[in-house]
Structures are given as C-alpha cells and as structure tokens.
Amino acid sequence: MKKRVTKKVFKKILDSIQTGKKRYIKISSAHLSGISYLNIGDAGLEFLEDLSRSGLKFKVRTTINPGCVDYSSAIKCDPEVVEKQKRIIRSLKNIGAIESLTCTPYLFDNPLKRNQKIAWAESSAALYANSIIGASTNKEGSLTALASAILGYTVRTGIHLRNGKKPKIRFEYEGELKDEVDCGLLGYVMGLKAGTEIPYLQIKKCIGSILCYKQLLAGFGTSGSAPMVWIENLTPGFSRVKKPKRKIIIDRAELEEEKKILSEEAPLFHSNRMIFVTGCPHMSLEEIKSFHEALRNIEKLSMEAWVFTSRNVYSEAFRRGLLTDLFEKGVRVFKDSCIMHCSLKNSGIHVITNSVKAAYYLRGSLRLKTTLKSLKELVDEYGGK
Ligand code: F3S
C-alpha cells in the first residue's frame, strides 16, 4: 500500500542536510525547479499527484520553473509528454503554486527585496537573487525547495549563517567583455575555478548591462556550486565586504579554451536543421525590446530564431506590438517552456545560442551540436537584407 505524503516526509528531507544542531530559518518565498516531465518522468509526476491529494499547501509564495511544452505553440511535442506536463502543473497549482513557468521569477511573479530570506532552486535565479538583488538563498535542490515551500522554513546553513556570504576568493578579469557570450564564458570559467567558494569579482572593462550579468551568473551556476558572486560596483553592500587576499587572474585565453569545448563551427550552408536559440535564462522585456531594436532594419532572418520568455513578459511584449514584428522576421517566441524543449529531444538540430548554459545542457543532455554566437553576430551574419 502506498504511504501518504505528510509534512514528516519534508521535514526528513531538510533534516538530511542538517549538520549537528538542528536549526531552521523562516522563509518568505520559494521557487521550484525540476517540474519538467522530461526531467522528473512518471515517478516525479506520481509523487506530485500524491502530494496534491494529501491536502498539504505551500506556506509561502511559491513559483515554478518552466516545463518542456508551450501549449499555444505550433511546434508540437509527443501528446503523452504534453498531457503529463499538464498534470504536473495542475498538481503544483493545487498545492498553491503560482503558474509562473519561468526561470526569471524575480522579474514579475516572485519579486524580492534586499535581505529577504528565501528558498530558491534554479541556479541562475538563486544567483541573481543573491548577487543582484541582495536576497539570501542557498542554491536549493528541487526537493529541498519543495520541502521549504511546504514547511515555510529552510535549514540555517550555508548562506544563512553569520559569515555565510563571505567571499573566499577574488577573481580579476583583465580582458574585454565584448558581448553576452563573453560574459557567460567568464562566469563559466569562474565557476570551474571557484567550486563551492563564493567569489568577489573585479572586471576592468565592463559592458555594464544586466544581460551581461545574467549570462555571467547563469554560466557560473552551470559549472560551479557557490550560491552567489560579489560583483564589484553592483552587488548590494559590496563596498562593505572585505576583499579576499587569494586572487586569481582570468585572461581571455581561458575563455577561448572553454568556448572551444562548448562551441563548434556552424555549418556554412544552413537549412531548417539549424536554429538560433535565446532566452536561457528567460528574456526580460528590456532584452526583447533590444532584440526588436537590433532587428529594426532586417526584413527577415535567414535562420529561424527561438526566443524563450515568461508568460508575463510575453503578454506585455505582445501588447506593445513587439512580438508581431518579431514573428514577421522569422522569430518564434515561446512561453511556459525552456531551451530543453520537448521538440529538441532527438531532433539532431544544430543550435546556435548566445547562452553558455544553453550550450552546455543542449550538448550534454540532448546531445545536440551547438555554436556560441551573440545576438549581434546573429543579426550581422543571418540578417539577410
Ligand atoms: Fe531557464 Fe531552462 Fe535555461 S530553466 S536558465 S531556459 S535551461
């Protein structure tokens, strides 16, 4: 006979990461990852349905990551996957989740304040929350974030300890960061070197846009496991932090070395077996606006471009007429889903992307060929006339 899902189950999950004396900390927000049917499969679906039947509810504002399907898109997935993804979302809604389906919940669905204690899974969002907004969350796993959302507290460990945000290592990058791909690569190299240690980052010539930092943090979260990066002149409270003595200088050559592993030459003659993918993490309204602006003088891209974003950003961009223009230029805009889209599985498509995180997962998990190119390079090379 099946055991009922009770609060005890979730307490046990948090207790399993306790070391020594049991101490918890109240949270006011949670964000859940691991909701894609392609990741959690039938076992995950069944568990969430049992949880939904148990009557337990989320105690704090709880948002959810994207699934693997955009229900309104013309690009279809296996009907069984679509149906099971729907059941996952239905279960989470029953427990009280906001149907955000985005990896950038900090933009609309789950806004944060500085010093807010939270339990967020999805590494790129947790890193953004800590490093750009000044909130506090460990890089939660899917189960610990779920447990915290149900219980309303998390384990007082890591970043929640008194000196938990102290940087241990200083990175200096002396080269140029010419676009978002460079930023993602810098983050990725930093993550490889930092491991579990929180770094303090000094950049000499910074392109200064939030898109750059978003890609830097997503790249960092892909290869490293620390929950934040102190970014000089950006992270709230950076001036009061003692800079670590241990310093590592990163140079351009290291970025190029990693790029060779994640990126290969794009085929010269492209066809519908090649697409450009952007929006990993999901694009903000500002990013959609600047993409729209970059395509202003382009009649139609010679390659299909896929943009991933949240429902809220999609609606706002649509209301402003931005999406209609993008559609005409060969851009598809997806919501509720992610670059790990159901239609890409076993597709053999060559993906060009401006996201280091996307390149890493599309190569590693979906075994696709990838090429890293910035949005500017996309427009320059595939802008046609
Ligand atoms: Fe978001 Fe999926 Fe990338 S959850 S960060 S679009 S891998």
mmCIF file of C-alpha atoms and ligand atoms in Angstrom:
data_model
loop_
_atom_site.group_PDB
_atom_site.id
_atom_site.type_symbol
_atom_site.label_atom_id
_atom_site.label_comp_id
_atom_site.label_asym_id
_atom_site.label_seq_id
_atom_site.Cartn_x
_atom_site.Cartn_y
_atom_site.Cartn_z
ATOM 1 C CA MET A 1 0.000 0.000 0.000
ATOM 2 C CA LYS A 2 1.212 3.497 -0.861
ATOM 3 C CA LYS A 3 2.315 5.740 2.026
ATOM 4 C CA ARG A 4 0.556 9.119 2.352
ATOM 5 C CA VAL A 5 2.707 12.172 1.760
ATOM 6 C CA THR A 6 2.848 14.086 5.046
ATOM 7 C CA LYS A 7 4.794 17.017 6.458
ATOM 8 C CA LYS A 8 7.104 14.492 8.120
ATOM 9 C CA VAL A 9 8.434 13.476 4.693
ATOM 10 C CA PHE A 10 9.512 17.049 4.007
ATOM 11 C CA LYS A 11 10.969 17.536 7.467
ATOM 12 C CA LYS A 12 13.075 14.426 6.864
ATOM 13 C CA ILE A 13 14.320 15.908 3.572
ATOM 14 C CA LEU A 14 15.522 19.068 5.360
ATOM 15 C CA ASP A 15 16.884 17.076 8.305
ATOM 16 C CA SER A 16 19.003 15.046 5.900
ATOM 17 C CA ILE A 17 21.067 18.164 5.117
ATOM 18 C CA GLN A 18 21.387 19.242 8.758
ATOM 19 C CA THR A 19 24.790 19.004 10.307
ATOM 20 C CA GLY A 20 24.974 18.978 14.096
ATOM 21 C CA LYS A 21 22.356 21.013 15.978
ATOM 22 C CA LYS A 22 19.063 21.366 14.134
ATOM 23 C CA ARG A 23 18.452 24.982 13.241
ATOM 24 C CA TYR A 24 15.999 26.428 10.772
ATOM 25 C CA ILE A 25 15.243 29.810 9.329
ATOM 26 C CA LYS A 26 11.862 31.174 8.232
ATOM 27 C CA ILE A 27 11.493 31.997 4.566
ATOM 28 C CA SER A 28 9.012 34.205 2.756
ATOM 29 C CA SER A 29 9.354 32.902 -0.785
ATOM 30 C CA ALA A 30 10.172 29.697 -2.652
ATOM 31 C CA HIS A 31 10.897 28.825 -6.249
ATOM 32 C CA LEU A 32 10.778 25.266 -7.541
ATOM 33 C CA SER A 33 12.801 23.647 -10.301
ATOM 34 C CA GLY A 34 12.528 20.076 -11.567
ATOM 35 C CA ILE A 35 8.994 20.421 -12.892
ATOM 36 C CA SER A 36 9.647 19.378 -16.481
ATOM 37 C CA TYR A 37 8.187 15.978 -17.321
ATOM 38 C CA LEU A 38 11.331 15.258 -19.350
ATOM 39 C CA ASN A 39 13.365 15.573 -16.139
ATOM 40 C CA ILE A 40 11.182 14.027 -13.484
ATOM 41 C CA GLY A 41 9.342 11.407 -15.532
ATOM 42 C CA ASP A 42 6.474 9.257 -14.253
ATOM 43 C CA ALA A 43 7.945 8.854 -10.753
ATOM 44 C CA GLY A 44 8.065 12.635 -10.229
ATOM 45 C CA LEU A 45 4.578 13.083 -11.678
ATOM 46 C CA GLU A 46 3.134 10.438 -9.346
ATOM 47 C CA PHE A 47 4.848 11.965 -6.329
ATOM 48 C CA LEU A 48 3.427 15.424 -7.116
ATOM 49 C CA GLU A 49 -0.054 13.992 -7.668
ATOM 50 C CA ASP A 50 0.140 12.192 -4.296
ATOM 51 C CA LEU A 51 1.275 15.436 -2.697
ATOM 52 C CA SER A 52 -1.588 17.324 -4.310
ATOM 53 C CA ARG A 53 -4.086 14.767 -2.931
ATOM 54 C CA SER A 54 -2.565 14.963 0.558
ATOM 55 C CA GLY A 55 -4.122 18.354 1.253
ATOM 56 C CA LEU A 56 -0.766 19.964 2.109
ATOM 57 C CA LYS A 57 -0.345 23.526 0.834
ATOM 58 C CA PHE A 58 2.601 25.814 0.232
ATOM 59 C CA LYS A 59 3.131 28.132 3.181
ATOM 60 C CA VAL A 60 4.895 30.896 1.237
ATOM 61 C CA ARG A 61 4.660 32.490 -2.191
ATOM 62 C CA THR A 62 5.875 29.723 -4.486
ATOM 63 C CA THR A 63 6.664 29.999 -8.168
ATOM 64 C CA ILE A 64 7.698 27.269 -10.606
ATOM 65 C CA ASN A 65 10.335 26.860 -13.309
ATOM 66 C CA PRO A 66 9.398 26.279 -16.963
ATOM 67 C CA GLY A 67 8.155 22.930 -18.170
ATOM 68 C CA CYS A 68 9.071 21.427 -21.538
ATOM 69 C CA VAL A 69 5.953 22.454 -23.516
ATOM 70 C CA ASP A 70 4.428 25.693 -24.788
ATOM 71 C CA TYR A 71 0.749 24.773 -25.122
ATOM 72 C CA SER A 72 -0.039 27.529 -27.601
ATOM 73 C CA SER A 73 2.895 26.910 -29.920
ATOM 74 C CA ALA A 74 2.603 25.441 -33.385
ATOM 75 C CA ILE A 75 5.656 23.316 -32.647
ATOM 76 C CA LYS A 76 4.203 20.124 -31.325
ATOM 77 C CA CYS A 77 5.527 17.596 -28.873
ATOM 78 C CA ASP A 78 4.595 13.992 -28.160
ATOM 79 C CA PRO A 79 0.938 14.180 -26.921
ATOM 80 C CA GLU A 80 1.777 11.939 -23.959
ATOM 81 C CA VAL A 81 4.510 14.362 -22.835
ATOM 82 C CA VAL A 82 2.103 17.296 -23.262
ATOM 83 C CA GLU A 83 -0.579 15.584 -21.180
ATOM 84 C CA LYS A 84 1.819 14.569 -18.408
ATOM 85 C CA GLN A 85 3.370 18.049 -18.278
ATOM 86 C CA LYS A 86 -0.180 19.423 -17.809
ATOM 87 C CA ARG A 87 -0.801 17.025 -14.914
ATOM 88 C CA ILE A 88 2.421 18.150 -13.197
ATOM 89 C CA ILE A 89 1.390 21.792 -13.418
ATOM 90 C CA ARG A 90 -2.159 21.002 -12.273
ATOM 91 C CA SER A 91 -0.800 19.228 -9.181
ATOM 92 C CA LEU A 92 1.533 22.089 -8.302
ATOM 93 C CA LYS A 93 -1.304 24.601 -8.705
ATOM 94 C CA ASN A 94 -3.462 22.506 -6.352
ATOM 95 C CA ILE A 95 -0.768 22.781 -3.707
ATOM 96 C CA GLY A 96 -0.752 26.556 -4.168
ATOM 97 C CA ALA A 97 1.982 27.296 -6.718
ATOM 98 C CA ILE A 98 1.743 30.347 -8.925
ATOM 99 C CA GLU A 99 1.701 29.170 -12.536
ATOM 100 C CA SER A 100 4.737 31.295 -13.404
ATOM 101 C CA LEU A 101 6.602 28.701 -15.503
ATOM 102 C CA THR A 102 9.711 30.819 -15.689
ATOM 103 C CA CYS A 103 13.337 30.772 -14.573
ATOM 104 C CA THR A 104 13.281 34.558 -14.048
ATOM 105 C CA PRO A 105 10.581 34.743 -11.339
ATOM 106 C CA TYR A 106 12.295 37.795 -9.807
ATOM 107 C CA LEU A 107 11.046 39.928 -12.738
ATOM 108 C CA PHE A 108 7.273 39.674 -12.174
ATOM 109 C CA ASP A 109 5.900 36.649 -10.391
ATOM 110 C CA ASN A 110 8.011 36.469 -7.246
ATOM 111 C CA PRO A 111 9.606 39.901 -6.715
ATOM 112 C CA LEU A 112 12.218 40.126 -3.975
ATOM 113 C CA LYS A 113 13.644 42.647 -1.573
ATOM 114 C CA ARG A 114 17.167 43.002 -0.290
ATOM 115 C CA ASN A 115 17.885 40.785 2.757
ATOM 116 C CA GLN A 116 14.802 38.654 2.150
ATOM 117 C CA LYS A 117 15.323 35.031 3.242
ATOM 118 C CA ILE A 118 14.115 32.647 0.587
ATOM 119 C CA ALA A 119 14.498 29.068 -0.675
ATOM 120 C CA TRP A 120 15.006 29.079 -4.416
ATOM 121 C CA ALA A 121 16.030 26.242 -6.667
ATOM 122 C CA GLU A 122 17.103 27.016 -10.281
ATOM 123 C CA SER A 123 20.717 28.084 -10.026
ATOM 124 C CA SER A 124 20.524 31.089 -12.367
ATOM 125 C CA ALA A 125 17.604 32.567 -10.384
ATOM 126 C CA ALA A 126 19.201 31.891 -6.977
ATOM 127 C CA LEU A 127 22.455 33.506 -8.127
ATOM 128 C CA TYR A 128 20.560 36.517 -9.472
ATOM 129 C CA ALA A 129 18.561 36.853 -6.237
ATOM 130 C CA ASN A 130 21.710 36.873 -4.090
ATOM 131 C CA SER A 131 24.147 38.720 -6.335
ATOM 132 C CA ILE A 132 21.960 41.386 -7.964
ATOM 133 C CA ILE A 133 19.056 41.872 -5.539
ATOM 134 C CA GLY A 134 20.835 41.114 -2.243
ATOM 135 C CA ALA A 135 18.376 38.450 -1.039
ATOM 136 C CA SER A 136 19.587 35.251 0.670
ATOM 137 C CA THR A 137 19.095 31.749 -0.621
ATOM 138 C CA ASN A 138 21.238 28.684 -0.880
ATOM 139 C CA LYS A 139 21.294 27.000 -4.269
ATOM 140 C CA GLU A 140 18.427 24.723 -3.295
ATOM 141 C CA GLY A 141 17.780 21.407 -4.958
ATOM 142 C CA SER A 142 14.312 20.565 -6.312
ATOM 143 C CA LEU A 143 13.369 18.554 -3.229
ATOM 144 C CA THR A 144 14.745 20.932 -0.576
ATOM 145 C CA ALA A 145 12.984 23.901 -2.228
ATOM 146 C CA LEU A 146 9.746 21.877 -2.321
ATOM 147 C CA ALA A 147 10.159 20.911 1.338
ATOM 148 C CA SER A 148 10.832 24.537 2.331
ATOM 149 C CA ALA A 149 7.803 25.765 0.396
ATOM 150 C CA ILE A 150 5.595 23.274 2.281
ATOM 151 C CA LEU A 151 7.144 23.927 5.697
ATOM 152 C CA GLY A 152 7.757 27.693 5.411
ATOM 153 C CA TYR A 153 11.336 27.373 6.604
ATOM 154 C CA THR A 154 14.683 26.092 5.442
ATOM 155 C CA VAL A 155 17.872 24.862 7.073
ATOM 156 C CA ARG A 156 20.072 27.554 8.577
ATOM 157 C CA THR A 157 23.194 26.580 6.721
ATOM 158 C CA GLY A 158 25.500 27.955 4.009
ATOM 159 C CA ILE A 159 24.490 31.460 3.015
ATOM 160 C CA HIS A 160 22.121 31.808 6.011
ATOM 161 C CA LEU A 161 24.961 31.507 8.543
ATOM 162 C CA ARG A 162 26.556 34.617 10.045
ATOM 163 C CA ASN A 163 29.538 34.605 7.708
ATOM 164 C CA GLY A 164 27.829 32.585 5.014
ATOM 165 C CA LYS A 165 28.144 35.256 2.346
ATOM 166 C CA LYS A 166 31.806 35.984 2.954
ATOM 167 C CA PRO A 167 33.811 35.813 -0.289
ATOM 168 C CA LYS A 168 36.787 33.461 -0.155
ATOM 169 C CA ILE A 169 38.415 34.056 -3.495
ATOM 170 C CA ARG A 170 38.979 37.130 -5.669
ATOM 171 C CA PHE A 171 38.785 36.986 -9.441
ATOM 172 C CA GLU A 172 40.179 39.668 -11.643
ATOM 173 C CA TYR A 173 39.341 39.685 -15.326
ATOM 174 C CA GLU A 174 41.558 41.957 -17.339
ATOM 175 C CA GLY A 175 40.333 41.401 -20.862
ATOM 176 C CA GLU A 176 37.429 42.838 -22.752
ATOM 177 C CA LEU A 177 33.873 41.547 -22.415
ATOM 178 C CA LYS A 178 32.510 42.428 -25.807
ATOM 179 C CA ASP A 179 29.138 40.712 -25.587
ATOM 180 C CA GLU A 180 26.867 38.396 -23.581
ATOM 181 C CA VAL A 181 28.713 35.276 -24.799
ATOM 182 C CA ASP A 182 31.983 36.560 -23.300
ATOM 183 C CA CYS A 183 30.107 37.268 -20.048
ATOM 184 C CA GLY A 184 28.680 33.743 -19.933
ATOM 185 C CA LEU A 185 32.115 32.269 -20.631
ATOM 186 C CA LEU A 186 33.706 34.340 -17.865
ATOM 187 C CA GLY A 187 31.058 33.093 -15.422
ATOM 188 C CA TYR A 188 31.615 29.520 -16.584
ATOM 189 C CA VAL A 189 35.411 29.738 -16.104
ATOM 190 C CA MET A 190 34.907 31.320 -12.671
ATOM 191 C CA GLY A 191 32.564 28.507 -11.656
ATOM 192 C CA LEU A 192 35.129 25.884 -12.652
ATOM 193 C CA LYS A 193 37.784 27.575 -10.504
ATOM 194 C CA ALA A 194 35.621 28.563 -7.528
ATOM 195 C CA GLY A 195 33.871 25.235 -6.909
ATOM 196 C CA THR A 196 31.920 25.764 -3.667
ATOM 197 C CA GLU A 197 33.629 29.053 -2.694
ATOM 198 C CA ILE A 198 31.896 32.413 -3.042
ATOM 199 C CA PRO A 199 33.973 34.728 -5.245
ATOM 200 C CA TYR A 200 34.467 38.501 -5.364
ATOM 201 C CA LEU A 201 34.721 39.695 -8.961
ATOM 202 C CA GLN A 202 36.566 42.696 -10.331
ATOM 203 C CA ILE A 203 36.150 43.417 -14.024
ATOM 204 C CA LYS A 204 38.283 46.075 -15.669
ATOM 205 C CA LYS A 205 36.248 46.896 -18.745
ATOM 206 C CA CYS A 206 32.651 46.039 -18.150
ATOM 207 C CA ILE A 207 29.913 46.266 -20.769
ATOM 208 C CA GLY A 208 27.649 47.091 -17.861
ATOM 209 C CA SER A 209 24.313 45.672 -18.970
ATOM 210 C CA ILE A 210 22.105 43.418 -16.874
ATOM 211 C CA LEU A 211 22.016 40.952 -19.801
ATOM 212 C CA CYS A 212 25.767 40.538 -19.352
ATOM 213 C CA TYR A 213 25.460 39.821 -15.620
ATOM 214 C CA LYS A 214 22.522 37.493 -16.156
ATOM 215 C CA GLN A 215 24.637 35.439 -18.567
ATOM 216 C CA LEU A 216 27.658 35.638 -16.283
ATOM 217 C CA LEU A 217 25.678 34.268 -13.342
ATOM 218 C CA ALA A 218 23.955 31.576 -15.415
ATOM 219 C CA GLY A 219 27.379 30.470 -16.717
ATOM 220 C CA PHE A 220 28.777 30.489 -13.185
ATOM 221 C CA GLY A 221 25.871 28.383 -11.895
ATOM 222 C CA THR A 222 26.431 25.846 -14.676
ATOM 223 C CA SER A 223 29.973 24.928 -13.689
ATOM 224 C CA GLY A 224 30.216 25.960 -10.023
ATOM 225 C CA SER A 225 28.168 25.324 -6.924
ATOM 226 C CA ALA A 226 28.569 28.543 -4.889
ATOM 227 C CA PRO A 227 25.278 30.418 -4.397
ATOM 228 C CA MET A 228 26.488 33.936 -5.211
ATOM 229 C CA VAL A 229 29.127 36.178 -6.767
ATOM 230 C CA TRP A 230 30.071 39.511 -5.213
ATOM 231 C CA ILE A 231 30.293 41.794 -8.228
ATOM 232 C CA GLU A 232 32.218 44.969 -7.568
ATOM 233 C CA ASN A 233 30.119 48.103 -8.079
ATOM 234 C CA LEU A 234 26.936 46.057 -8.446
ATOM 235 C CA THR A 235 26.068 43.620 -5.646
ATOM 236 C CA PRO A 236 24.218 45.455 -2.845
ATOM 237 C CA GLY A 237 26.641 46.007 0.061
ATOM 238 C CA PHE A 238 29.774 45.150 -1.995
ATOM 239 C CA SER A 239 31.721 48.134 -0.575
ATOM 240 C CA ARG A 240 31.464 46.786 2.986
ATOM 241 C CA VAL A 241 32.812 43.375 2.062
ATOM 242 C CA LYS A 242 36.422 42.524 2.832
ATOM 243 C CA LYS A 243 38.136 41.574 -0.404
ATOM 244 C CA PRO A 244 39.736 38.136 -0.192
ATOM 245 C CA LYS A 245 43.544 38.047 -0.340
ATOM 246 C CA ARG A 246 43.606 34.986 -2.558
ATOM 247 C CA LYS A 247 43.491 36.351 -6.070
ATOM 248 C CA ILE A 248 43.152 34.576 -9.415
ATOM 249 C CA ILE A 249 43.572 36.459 -12.651
ATOM 250 C CA ILE A 250 41.481 35.146 -15.522
ATOM 251 C CA ASP A 251 42.520 36.002 -19.044
ATOM 252 C CA ARG A 252 40.919 35.916 -22.451
ATOM 253 C CA ALA A 253 42.725 32.709 -23.459
ATOM 254 C CA GLU A 254 40.904 30.761 -20.728
ATOM 255 C CA LEU A 255 37.552 31.938 -22.057
ATOM 256 C CA GLU A 256 38.534 30.863 -25.576
ATOM 257 C CA GLU A 257 39.621 27.457 -24.318
ATOM 258 C CA GLU A 258 36.200 26.741 -22.788
ATOM 259 C CA LYS A 259 34.483 28.158 -25.848
ATOM 260 C CA LYS A 260 36.199 25.518 -27.991
ATOM 261 C CA ILE A 261 34.582 22.802 -25.849
ATOM 262 C CA LEU A 262 31.066 24.270 -25.953
ATOM 263 C CA SER A 263 31.012 25.666 -29.451
ATOM 264 C CA GLU A 264 31.841 24.379 -32.910
ATOM 265 C CA GLU A 265 31.807 25.907 -36.376
ATOM 266 C CA ALA A 266 28.282 26.486 -37.623
ATOM 267 C CA PRO A 267 27.589 24.751 -40.979
ATOM 268 C CA LEU A 268 28.223 27.102 -43.885
ATOM 269 C CA PHE A 269 25.038 26.220 -45.690
ATOM 270 C CA HIS A 270 22.243 26.265 -43.213
ATOM 271 C CA SER A 271 18.823 24.752 -43.520
ATOM 272 C CA ASN A 272 15.889 24.093 -41.258
ATOM 273 C CA ARG A 273 18.209 21.731 -39.339
ATOM 274 C CA MET A 274 19.734 24.808 -37.705
ATOM 275 C CA ILE A 275 18.095 27.324 -35.352
ATOM 276 C CA PHE A 276 19.163 30.213 -33.167
ATOM 277 C CA VAL A 277 18.010 29.860 -29.552
ATOM 278 C CA THR A 278 17.994 32.644 -26.968
ATOM 279 C CA GLY A 279 16.304 33.246 -23.622
ATOM 280 C CA CYS A 280 18.276 30.980 -21.315
ATOM 281 C CA PRO A 281 17.591 32.336 -18.700
ATOM 282 C CA HIS A 282 14.233 33.684 -19.938
ATOM 283 C CA MET A 283 14.377 37.052 -21.690
ATOM 284 C CA SER A 284 13.177 40.136 -19.854
ATOM 285 C CA LEU A 285 11.037 42.794 -21.534
ATOM 286 C CA GLU A 286 14.131 45.015 -21.878
ATOM 287 C CA GLU A 287 16.003 42.228 -23.642
ATOM 288 C CA ILE A 288 13.088 41.632 -26.023
ATOM 289 C CA LYS A 289 12.990 45.364 -26.707
ATOM 290 C CA SER A 290 16.694 45.467 -27.569
ATOM 291 C CA PHE A 291 16.399 42.342 -29.747
ATOM 292 C CA HIS A 292 13.482 44.028 -31.526
ATOM 293 C CA GLU A 293 15.606 47.147 -31.967
ATOM 294 C CA ALA A 294 18.573 45.123 -33.295
ATOM 295 C CA LEU A 295 16.287 43.635 -35.970
ATOM 296 C CA ARG A 296 14.818 47.009 -36.950
ATOM 297 C CA ASN A 297 16.495 47.143 -40.375
ATOM 298 C CA ILE A 298 16.181 43.442 -41.105
ATOM 299 C CA GLU A 299 13.420 42.175 -43.344
ATOM 300 C CA LYS A 300 13.688 38.530 -42.314
ATOM 301 C CA LEU A 301 16.346 36.406 -40.640
ATOM 302 C CA SER A 302 17.715 33.695 -42.896
ATOM 303 C CA MET A 303 17.549 31.256 -39.992
ATOM 304 C CA GLU A 304 14.659 30.666 -37.594
ATOM 305 C CA ALA A 305 15.237 32.191 -34.147
ATOM 306 C CA TRP A 306 13.575 30.855 -30.983
ATOM 307 C CA VAL A 307 13.119 33.163 -28.013
ATOM 308 C CA PHE A 308 12.139 31.823 -24.584
ATOM 309 C CA THR A 309 10.426 34.055 -22.057
ATOM 310 C CA SER A 310 7.838 34.097 -19.282
ATOM 311 C CA ARG A 311 4.054 34.451 -19.731
ATOM 312 C CA ASN A 312 4.071 37.908 -18.219
ATOM 313 C CA VAL A 313 6.857 39.217 -20.425
ATOM 314 C CA TYR A 314 5.231 37.566 -23.449
ATOM 315 C CA SER A 315 1.881 39.302 -22.783
ATOM 316 C CA GLU A 316 3.488 42.684 -22.221
ATOM 317 C CA ALA A 317 5.713 42.388 -25.307
ATOM 318 C CA PHE A 318 2.677 41.292 -27.326
ATOM 319 C CA ARG A 319 0.593 44.223 -26.020
ATOM 320 C CA ARG A 320 3.323 46.611 -27.141
ATOM 321 C CA GLY A 321 3.359 45.161 -30.655
ATOM 322 C CA LEU A 322 6.933 43.904 -30.313
ATOM 323 C CA LEU A 323 6.112 40.257 -30.939
ATOM 324 C CA THR A 324 4.135 40.809 -34.139
ATOM 325 C CA ASP A 325 7.214 42.460 -35.651
ATOM 326 C CA LEU A 326 9.444 39.652 -34.423
ATOM 327 C CA PHE A 327 7.144 36.957 -35.857
ATOM 328 C CA GLU A 328 7.351 38.637 -39.284
ATOM 329 C CA LYS A 329 11.139 38.476 -39.148
ATOM 330 C CA GLY A 330 11.280 34.732 -38.560
ATOM 331 C CA VAL A 331 11.339 34.746 -34.769
ATOM 332 C CA ARG A 332 9.234 32.305 -32.723
ATOM 333 C CA VAL A 333 8.542 33.292 -29.132
ATOM 334 C CA PHE A 334 7.877 30.543 -26.583
ATOM 335 C CA LYS A 335 6.490 30.846 -23.081
ATOM 336 C CA ASP A 336 5.991 28.301 -20.260
ATOM 337 C CA SER A 337 8.893 26.263 -21.617
ATOM 338 C CA CYS A 338 12.634 26.282 -21.792
ATOM 339 C CA ILE A 339 15.534 25.628 -24.135
ATOM 340 C CA MET A 340 15.223 21.990 -23.062
ATOM 341 C CA HIS A 341 12.069 21.981 -25.182
ATOM 342 C CA CYS A 342 10.367 18.675 -25.916
ATOM 343 C CA SER A 343 10.719 19.133 -29.675
ATOM 344 C CA LEU A 344 14.524 19.386 -29.493
ATOM 345 C CA LYS A 345 14.939 15.951 -27.958
ATOM 346 C CA ASN A 346 16.321 13.553 -30.607
ATOM 347 C CA SER A 347 15.933 16.294 -33.233
ATOM 348 C CA GLY A 348 19.556 16.340 -34.437
ATOM 349 C CA ILE A 349 19.196 20.105 -34.900
ATOM 350 C CA HIS A 350 22.321 22.296 -34.775
ATOM 351 C CA VAL A 351 21.634 25.039 -32.221
ATOM 352 C CA ILE A 352 23.273 28.440 -32.303
ATOM 353 C CA THR A 353 22.844 30.220 -28.978
ATOM 354 C CA ASN A 354 24.089 33.230 -27.039
ATOM 355 C CA SER A 355 23.834 31.318 -23.750
ATOM 356 C CA VAL A 356 26.726 29.299 -22.359
ATOM 357 C CA LYS A 357 24.312 27.499 -20.038
ATOM 358 C CA ALA A 358 22.127 26.511 -23.010
ATOM 359 C CA ALA A 359 25.139 25.263 -24.977
ATOM 360 C CA TYR A 360 26.280 23.168 -22.004
ATOM 361 C CA TYR A 361 22.903 21.456 -21.471
ATOM 362 C CA LEU A 362 21.917 21.082 -25.104
ATOM 363 C CA ARG A 363 25.234 19.351 -25.782
ATOM 364 C CA GLY A 364 25.369 17.353 -22.555
ATOM 365 C CA SER A 365 21.754 16.306 -22.075
ATOM 366 C CA LEU A 366 20.213 16.451 -25.554
ATOM 367 C CA ARG A 367 23.431 15.584 -27.437
ATOM 368 C CA LEU A 368 22.926 18.420 -29.933
ATOM 369 C CA LYS A 369 25.651 20.316 -31.751
ATOM 370 C CA THR A 370 25.976 23.897 -30.542
ATOM 371 C CA THR A 371 27.659 27.121 -31.622
ATOM 372 C CA LEU A 372 28.006 30.182 -29.409
ATOM 373 C CA LYS A 373 27.154 33.498 -31.063
ATOM 374 C CA SER A 374 25.888 36.776 -29.642
ATOM 375 C CA LEU A 375 22.640 38.432 -30.702
ATOM 376 C CA LYS A 376 24.706 40.978 -32.621
ATOM 377 C CA GLU A 377 26.505 38.204 -34.513
ATOM 378 C CA LEU A 378 23.140 36.604 -35.320
ATOM 379 C CA VAL A 379 21.897 39.844 -36.845
ATOM 380 C CA ASP A 380 25.174 40.514 -38.697
ATOM 381 C CA GLU A 381 25.514 37.013 -40.123
ATOM 382 C CA TYR A 382 21.930 35.906 -40.669
ATOM 383 C CA GLY A 383 20.218 39.261 -41.082
ATOM 384 C CA GLY A 384 19.837 38.901 -44.842
ATOM 385 C CA LYS A 385 18.679 42.123 -46.442
HETATM 386 FE FE1 F3S B 1 15.873 28.707 -17.817
HETATM 387 FE FE2 F3S B 1 15.832 26.363 -18.982
HETATM 388 FE FE3 F3S B 1 17.924 27.926 -19.248
HETATM 389 S S1 F3S B 1 15.106 26.829 -16.954
HETATM 390 S S2 F3S B 1 18.026 29.011 -17.302
HETATM 391 S S3 F3S B 1 15.855 28.351 -20.010
HETATM 392 S S4 F3S B 1 17.983 25.706 -19.029
#
